[in-house]
Coordinates of C-alpha atoms and ligand atoms in Angstrom, one line a residue:
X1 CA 119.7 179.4 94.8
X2 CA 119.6 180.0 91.2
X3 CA 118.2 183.4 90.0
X4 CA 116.3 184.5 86.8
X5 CA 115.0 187.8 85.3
X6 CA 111.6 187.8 86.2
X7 CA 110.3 188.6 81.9
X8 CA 109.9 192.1 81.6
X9 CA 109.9 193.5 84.9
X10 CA 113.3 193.2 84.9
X11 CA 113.5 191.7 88.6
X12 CA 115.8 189.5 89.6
X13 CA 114.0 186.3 91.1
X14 CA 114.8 183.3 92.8
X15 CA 113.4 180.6 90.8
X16 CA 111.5 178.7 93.3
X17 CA 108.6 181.1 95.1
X18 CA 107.1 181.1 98.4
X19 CA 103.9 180.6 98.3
X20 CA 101.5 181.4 101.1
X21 CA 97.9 180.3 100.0
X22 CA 97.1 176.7 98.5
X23 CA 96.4 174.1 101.5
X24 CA 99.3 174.6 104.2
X25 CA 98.6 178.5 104.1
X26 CA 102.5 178.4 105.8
X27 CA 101.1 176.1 108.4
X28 CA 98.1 178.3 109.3
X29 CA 95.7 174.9 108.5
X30 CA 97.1 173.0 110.4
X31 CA 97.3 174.7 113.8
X32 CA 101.1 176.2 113.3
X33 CA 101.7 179.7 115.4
X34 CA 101.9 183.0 113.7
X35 CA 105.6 183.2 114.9
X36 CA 106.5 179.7 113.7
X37 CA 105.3 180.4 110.8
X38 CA 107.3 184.0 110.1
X39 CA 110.4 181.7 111.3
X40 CA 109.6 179.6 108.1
X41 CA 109.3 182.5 106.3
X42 CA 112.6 183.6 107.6
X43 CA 114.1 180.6 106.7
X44 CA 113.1 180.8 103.1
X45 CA 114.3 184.0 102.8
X46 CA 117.6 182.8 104.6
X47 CA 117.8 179.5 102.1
X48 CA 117.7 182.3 99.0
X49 CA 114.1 182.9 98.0
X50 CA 113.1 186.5 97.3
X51 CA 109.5 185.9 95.8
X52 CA 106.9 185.8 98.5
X53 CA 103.2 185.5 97.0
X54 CA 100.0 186.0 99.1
X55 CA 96.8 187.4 98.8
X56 CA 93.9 189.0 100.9
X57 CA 92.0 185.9 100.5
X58 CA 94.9 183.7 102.0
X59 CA 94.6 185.8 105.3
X60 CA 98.9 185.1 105.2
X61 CA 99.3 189.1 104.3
X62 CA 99.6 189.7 108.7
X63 CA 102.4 186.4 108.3
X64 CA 104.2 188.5 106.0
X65 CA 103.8 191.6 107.1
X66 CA 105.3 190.6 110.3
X67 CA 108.5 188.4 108.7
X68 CA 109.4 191.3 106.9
X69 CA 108.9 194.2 109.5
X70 CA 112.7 192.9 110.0
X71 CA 114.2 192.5 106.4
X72 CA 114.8 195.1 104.1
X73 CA 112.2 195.9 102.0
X74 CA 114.1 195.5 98.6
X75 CA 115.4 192.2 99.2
X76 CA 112.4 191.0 98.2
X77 CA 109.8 190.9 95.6
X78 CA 106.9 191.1 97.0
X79 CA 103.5 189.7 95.3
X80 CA 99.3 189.8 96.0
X81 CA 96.0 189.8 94.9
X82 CA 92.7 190.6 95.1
X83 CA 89.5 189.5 93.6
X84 CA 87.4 191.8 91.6
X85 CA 84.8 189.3 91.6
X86 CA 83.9 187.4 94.3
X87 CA 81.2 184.5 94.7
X88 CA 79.7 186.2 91.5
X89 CA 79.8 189.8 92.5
X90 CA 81.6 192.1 90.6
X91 CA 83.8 194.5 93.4
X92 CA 83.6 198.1 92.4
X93 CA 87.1 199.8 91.4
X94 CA 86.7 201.6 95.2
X95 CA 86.4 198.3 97.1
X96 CA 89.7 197.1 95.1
X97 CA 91.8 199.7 95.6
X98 CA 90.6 199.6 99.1
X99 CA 91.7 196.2 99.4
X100 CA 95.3 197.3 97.7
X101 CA 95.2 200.0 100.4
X102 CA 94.5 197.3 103.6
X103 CA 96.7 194.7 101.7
X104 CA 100.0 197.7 102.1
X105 CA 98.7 198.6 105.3
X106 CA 98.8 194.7 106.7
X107 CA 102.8 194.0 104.6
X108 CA 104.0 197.2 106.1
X109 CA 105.1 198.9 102.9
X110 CA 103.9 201.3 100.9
X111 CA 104.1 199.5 97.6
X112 CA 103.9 195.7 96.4
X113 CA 106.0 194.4 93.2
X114 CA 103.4 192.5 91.6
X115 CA 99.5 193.1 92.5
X116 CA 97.4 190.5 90.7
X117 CA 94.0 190.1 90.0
X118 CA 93.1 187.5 91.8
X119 CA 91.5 183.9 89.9
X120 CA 90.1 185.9 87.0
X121 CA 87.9 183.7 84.9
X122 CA 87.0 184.1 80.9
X123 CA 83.7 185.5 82.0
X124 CA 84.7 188.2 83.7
X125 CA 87.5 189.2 81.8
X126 CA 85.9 191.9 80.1
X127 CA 85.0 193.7 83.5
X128 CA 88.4 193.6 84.5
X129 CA 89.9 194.9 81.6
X130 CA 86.9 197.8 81.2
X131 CA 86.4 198.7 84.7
X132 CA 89.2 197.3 87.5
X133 CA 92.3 197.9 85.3
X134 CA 92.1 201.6 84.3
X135 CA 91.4 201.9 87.8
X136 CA 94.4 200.2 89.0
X137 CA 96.6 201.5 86.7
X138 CA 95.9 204.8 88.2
X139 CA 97.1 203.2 91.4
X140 CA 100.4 202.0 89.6
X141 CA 101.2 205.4 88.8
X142 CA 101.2 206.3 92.6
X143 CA 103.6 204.0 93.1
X144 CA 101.4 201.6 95.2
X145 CA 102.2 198.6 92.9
X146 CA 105.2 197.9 90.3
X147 CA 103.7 195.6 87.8
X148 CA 100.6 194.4 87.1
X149 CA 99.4 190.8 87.1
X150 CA 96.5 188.6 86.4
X151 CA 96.2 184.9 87.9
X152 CA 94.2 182.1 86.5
X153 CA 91.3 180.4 88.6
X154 CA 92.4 177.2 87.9
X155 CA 89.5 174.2 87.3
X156 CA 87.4 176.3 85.7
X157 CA 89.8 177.6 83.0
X158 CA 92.0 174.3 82.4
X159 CA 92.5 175.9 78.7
X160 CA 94.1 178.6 80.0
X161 CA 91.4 181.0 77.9
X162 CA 92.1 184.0 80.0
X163 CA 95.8 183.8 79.9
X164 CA 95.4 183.6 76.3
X165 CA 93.2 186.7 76.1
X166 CA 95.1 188.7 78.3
X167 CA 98.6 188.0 76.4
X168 CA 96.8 188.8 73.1
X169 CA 95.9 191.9 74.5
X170 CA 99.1 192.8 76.2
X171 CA 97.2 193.5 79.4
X172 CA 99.5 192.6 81.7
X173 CA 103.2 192.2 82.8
X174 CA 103.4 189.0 85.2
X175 CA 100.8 185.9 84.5
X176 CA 100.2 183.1 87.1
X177 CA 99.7 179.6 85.2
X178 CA 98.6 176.3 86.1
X179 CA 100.8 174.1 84.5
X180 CA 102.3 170.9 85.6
X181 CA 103.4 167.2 84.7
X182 CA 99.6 166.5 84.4
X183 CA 98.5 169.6 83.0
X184 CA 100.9 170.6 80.1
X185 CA 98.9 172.2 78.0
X186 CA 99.9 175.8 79.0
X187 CA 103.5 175.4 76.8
X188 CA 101.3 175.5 73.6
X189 CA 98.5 177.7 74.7
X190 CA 100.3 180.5 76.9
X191 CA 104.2 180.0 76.9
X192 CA 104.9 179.9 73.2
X193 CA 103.1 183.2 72.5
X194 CA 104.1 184.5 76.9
X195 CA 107.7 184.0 75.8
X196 CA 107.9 185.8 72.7
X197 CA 106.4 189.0 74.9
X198 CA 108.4 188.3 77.4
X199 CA 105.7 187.7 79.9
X200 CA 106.6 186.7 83.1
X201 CA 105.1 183.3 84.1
X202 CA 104.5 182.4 87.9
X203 CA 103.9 178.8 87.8
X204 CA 101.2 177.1 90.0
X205 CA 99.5 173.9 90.5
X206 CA 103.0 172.0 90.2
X207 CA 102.7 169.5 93.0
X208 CA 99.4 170.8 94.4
X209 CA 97.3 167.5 96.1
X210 CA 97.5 165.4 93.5
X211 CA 101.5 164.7 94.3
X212 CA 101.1 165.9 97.7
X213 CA 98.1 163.8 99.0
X214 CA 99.4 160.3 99.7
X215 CA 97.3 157.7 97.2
X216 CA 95.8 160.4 95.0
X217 CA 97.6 159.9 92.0
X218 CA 97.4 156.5 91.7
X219 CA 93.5 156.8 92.4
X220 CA 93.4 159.5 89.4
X221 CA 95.7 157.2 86.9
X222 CA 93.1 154.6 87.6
X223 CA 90.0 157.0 86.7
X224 CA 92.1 157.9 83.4
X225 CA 92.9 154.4 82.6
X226 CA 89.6 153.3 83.0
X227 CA 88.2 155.8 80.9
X228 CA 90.8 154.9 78.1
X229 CA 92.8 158.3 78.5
X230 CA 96.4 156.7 79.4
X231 CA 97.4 153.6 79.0
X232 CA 96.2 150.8 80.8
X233 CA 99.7 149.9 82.7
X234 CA 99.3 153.2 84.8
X235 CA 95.9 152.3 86.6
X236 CA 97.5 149.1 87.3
X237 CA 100.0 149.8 90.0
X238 CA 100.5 152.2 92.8
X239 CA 103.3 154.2 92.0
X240 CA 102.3 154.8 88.4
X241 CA 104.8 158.1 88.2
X242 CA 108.0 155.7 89.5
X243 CA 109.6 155.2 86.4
X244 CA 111.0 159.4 86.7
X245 CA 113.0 157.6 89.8
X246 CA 116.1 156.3 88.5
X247 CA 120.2 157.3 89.1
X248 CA 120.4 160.5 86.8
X249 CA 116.3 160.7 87.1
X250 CA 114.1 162.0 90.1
X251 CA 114.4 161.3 93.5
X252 CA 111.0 161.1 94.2
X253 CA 107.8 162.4 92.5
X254 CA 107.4 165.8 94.2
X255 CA 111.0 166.3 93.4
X256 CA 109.9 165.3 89.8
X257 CA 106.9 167.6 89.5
X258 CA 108.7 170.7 91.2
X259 CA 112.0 170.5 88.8
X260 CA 109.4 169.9 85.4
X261 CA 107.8 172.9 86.2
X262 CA 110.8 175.2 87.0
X263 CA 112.6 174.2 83.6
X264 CA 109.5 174.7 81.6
X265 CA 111.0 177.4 78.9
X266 CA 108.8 180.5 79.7
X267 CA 108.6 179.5 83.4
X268 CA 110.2 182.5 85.5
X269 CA 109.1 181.0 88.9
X270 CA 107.7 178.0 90.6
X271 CA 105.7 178.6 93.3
X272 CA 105.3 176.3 96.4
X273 CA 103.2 176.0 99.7
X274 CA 104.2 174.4 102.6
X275 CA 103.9 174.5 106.7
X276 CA 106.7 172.1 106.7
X277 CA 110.4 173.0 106.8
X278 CA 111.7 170.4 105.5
X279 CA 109.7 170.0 102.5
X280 CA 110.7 174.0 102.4
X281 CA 114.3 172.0 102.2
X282 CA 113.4 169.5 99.7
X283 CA 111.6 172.5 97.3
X284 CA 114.1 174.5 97.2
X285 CA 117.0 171.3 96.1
X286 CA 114.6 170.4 93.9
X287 CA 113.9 173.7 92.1
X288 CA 118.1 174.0 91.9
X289 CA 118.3 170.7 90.3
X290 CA 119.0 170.3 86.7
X291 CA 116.1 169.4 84.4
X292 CA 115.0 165.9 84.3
X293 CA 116.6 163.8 80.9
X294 CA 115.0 164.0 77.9
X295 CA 114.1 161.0 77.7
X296 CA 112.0 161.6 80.2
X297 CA 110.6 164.7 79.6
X298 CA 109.3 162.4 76.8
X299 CA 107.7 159.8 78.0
X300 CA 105.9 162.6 80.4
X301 CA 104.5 164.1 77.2
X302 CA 103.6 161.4 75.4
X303 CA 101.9 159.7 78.3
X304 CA 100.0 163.1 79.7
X305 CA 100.4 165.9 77.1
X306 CA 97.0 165.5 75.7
X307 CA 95.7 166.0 79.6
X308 CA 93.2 168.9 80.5
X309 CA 92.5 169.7 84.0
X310 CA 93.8 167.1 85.7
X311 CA 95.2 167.6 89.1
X312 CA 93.4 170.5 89.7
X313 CA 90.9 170.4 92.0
X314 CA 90.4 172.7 94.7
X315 CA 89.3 171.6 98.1
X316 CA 90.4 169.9 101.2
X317 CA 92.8 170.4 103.8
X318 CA 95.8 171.0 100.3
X319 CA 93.3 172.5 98.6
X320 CA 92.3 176.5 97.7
Ligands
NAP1 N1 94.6 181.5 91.5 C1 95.6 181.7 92.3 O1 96.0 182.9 92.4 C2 96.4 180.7 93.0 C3 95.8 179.4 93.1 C4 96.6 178.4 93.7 C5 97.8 178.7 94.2 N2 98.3 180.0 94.1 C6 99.7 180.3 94.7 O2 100.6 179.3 94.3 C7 101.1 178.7 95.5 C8 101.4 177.3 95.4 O3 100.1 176.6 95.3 P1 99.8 175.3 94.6 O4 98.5 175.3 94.1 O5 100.9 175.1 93.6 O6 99.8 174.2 95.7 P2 100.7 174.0 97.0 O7 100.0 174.7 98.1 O8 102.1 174.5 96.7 O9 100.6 172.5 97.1 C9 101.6 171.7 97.6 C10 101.1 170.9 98.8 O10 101.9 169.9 98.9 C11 102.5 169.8 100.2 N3 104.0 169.8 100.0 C12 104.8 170.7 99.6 N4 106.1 170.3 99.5 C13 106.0 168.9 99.8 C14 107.0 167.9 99.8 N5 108.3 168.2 99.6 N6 106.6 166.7 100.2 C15 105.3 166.4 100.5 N7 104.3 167.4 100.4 C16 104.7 168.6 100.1 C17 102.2 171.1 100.9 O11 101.7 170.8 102.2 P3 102.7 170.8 103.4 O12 102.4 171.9 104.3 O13 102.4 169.5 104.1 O14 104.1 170.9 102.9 C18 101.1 171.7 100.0 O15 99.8 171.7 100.6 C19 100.1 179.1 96.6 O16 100.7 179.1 97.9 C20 99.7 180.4 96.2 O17 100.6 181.4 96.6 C21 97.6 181.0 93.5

């Protein structure tokens, strides 16, 4: 497993991070048992990784909490969230901190590494920063969290205008980003100015469904063609992504997606879901291959660096 310096926090990461939301939830959504599920956390862990992400929302903090009654609690960085808004209402500071309280309660420790805010979007970013982050900054400095952290909600900031905002402003030390083959546009608009603040970025939405959900991105490639926003070759086959697999190149398109993200300069961590150990296997090869050639790395951006939003959606059984 290769290792990195998680920005400014100074921790030492594993590059690829476990992460227990999106659609397999570690197996929860599709009927796997709370203890075969801490064995693939266990195995994880065993295989190298260090970063574990979840949130309140995932209902994985239990998962966790159990894996790591039996692993010492420095050996791993330890990562969640909470909304401060939720289905439009704003949470008071109290109900936050609350939920940071129930969160440490349900891990078993009496502090998290990173504590985000959970999906913040542009229009609430000015609550946040007003009223839940004095609040939890207070919390910090009882030791209940290390670092602070905001993570982006996604489809309905594909410009990335709350990352943007919040690095401007210096709010925070760990940022989760979309950003993927399909959705490049964070290098210009959050990694160029993340980097030279030394930001950490956790990096989501690599693979997500549109990689993962068999015929998805050959459905979506036609949609762009046909609207006139690639070229016209790529809605015109099935594979449309194949040409990355070659001797020297990809071995498949996840194991594309997964090794473009983790060699994104500014890209501390890429985190995957999964139920499944042996795509927990495949992740983790992929994240310790080398980047993909330059050549392709250019084709990608010249093809789909002017994408927004694409592959994004929430929803469905990989989706959340
Ligand atoms: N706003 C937020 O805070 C936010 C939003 C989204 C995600 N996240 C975090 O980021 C993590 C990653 O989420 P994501 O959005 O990037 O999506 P993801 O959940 O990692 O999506 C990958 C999907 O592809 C499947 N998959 C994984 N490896 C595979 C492989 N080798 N071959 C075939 N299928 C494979 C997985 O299902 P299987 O079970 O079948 O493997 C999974 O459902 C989440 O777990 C969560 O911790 C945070």
């Amino acid at each position: 497993m290769d290792y990195t310096t998680l920005g400014r926090t100074g921790l030492k990461v594993s590059v690829a991070g476990f992460g227990t939301g999106g659609g397999s939830r570690l197996g929860m959504k599709t009927g796997k048992t709370t203890a075969q599920s801490v064995a693939l956390i266990h195995a994880a862990l065993d295989l190298g990784i260090n970063l574990i992400d979840t949130a309140e929302q995932y209902g994985t903090e239990p998962i966790v909490g159990a894996a790591l009654k039996t692993v010492p609690r420095d050996q791993v960085v330890l990562c969640t969230k909470h909304h401060d808004v939720w289905m439009r209402e704003r949470r008071t500071p109290a109900q936050v901190i609350t939920g940071l309280d129930n969160s440490l309660r349900t891990l078993g420790t009496d502090y998290v590494d990173v504590f985000y805010v959970h999906s913040l979007r542009p229009p609430n970013y000015d609550y946040t920063m007003s009223v839940t982050v004095p609040a939890l900054l207070r919390e910090k400095e009882k030791g209940k969290f290390r670092f602070l952290g905001f993570t982006e909600a996604g489809p309905p900031d594909p410009e990335h205008v709350m990352a943007g905002r919040a690095i401007a402003d210096d709010a925070i030390d760990v940022l989760m980003i979309a950003f993927s083959m399909l959705q490049q546009n964070g290098r210009r608009l959050v990694l160029e100015e993340s980097r030279k603040r030394d930001i950490a970025i956790t990096c989501m939405y690599a693979v997500r469904n549109i990689f993962s959900f068999p015929g998805r991105l050959a459905e979506e490639m036609k949609k762009l063609a046909a609207e006139g926003k690639v070229p016209a070759w790529l809605g015109e086959t099935d594979a449309p992504l194949d040409f990355l697999i070659h001797p020297g190149g990809a071995e498949n398109v996840i194991d594309a997606a997964y090794r473009y993200a983790r060699h994104e300069p500014g890209v501390h961590v890429t985190l995957f879901g999964t139920g499944d150990i042996g795509h927990l296997k495949a992740n983790i090869a992929s994240l310790n291959r080398p980047a993909l050639p330059e050549s392709d790395l250019a084709k990608l951006a010249e093809l789909f660096g002017h994408l927004v939003g694409v592959g994004m959606e929430y929803g469905e059984q990989k989706g959340g």
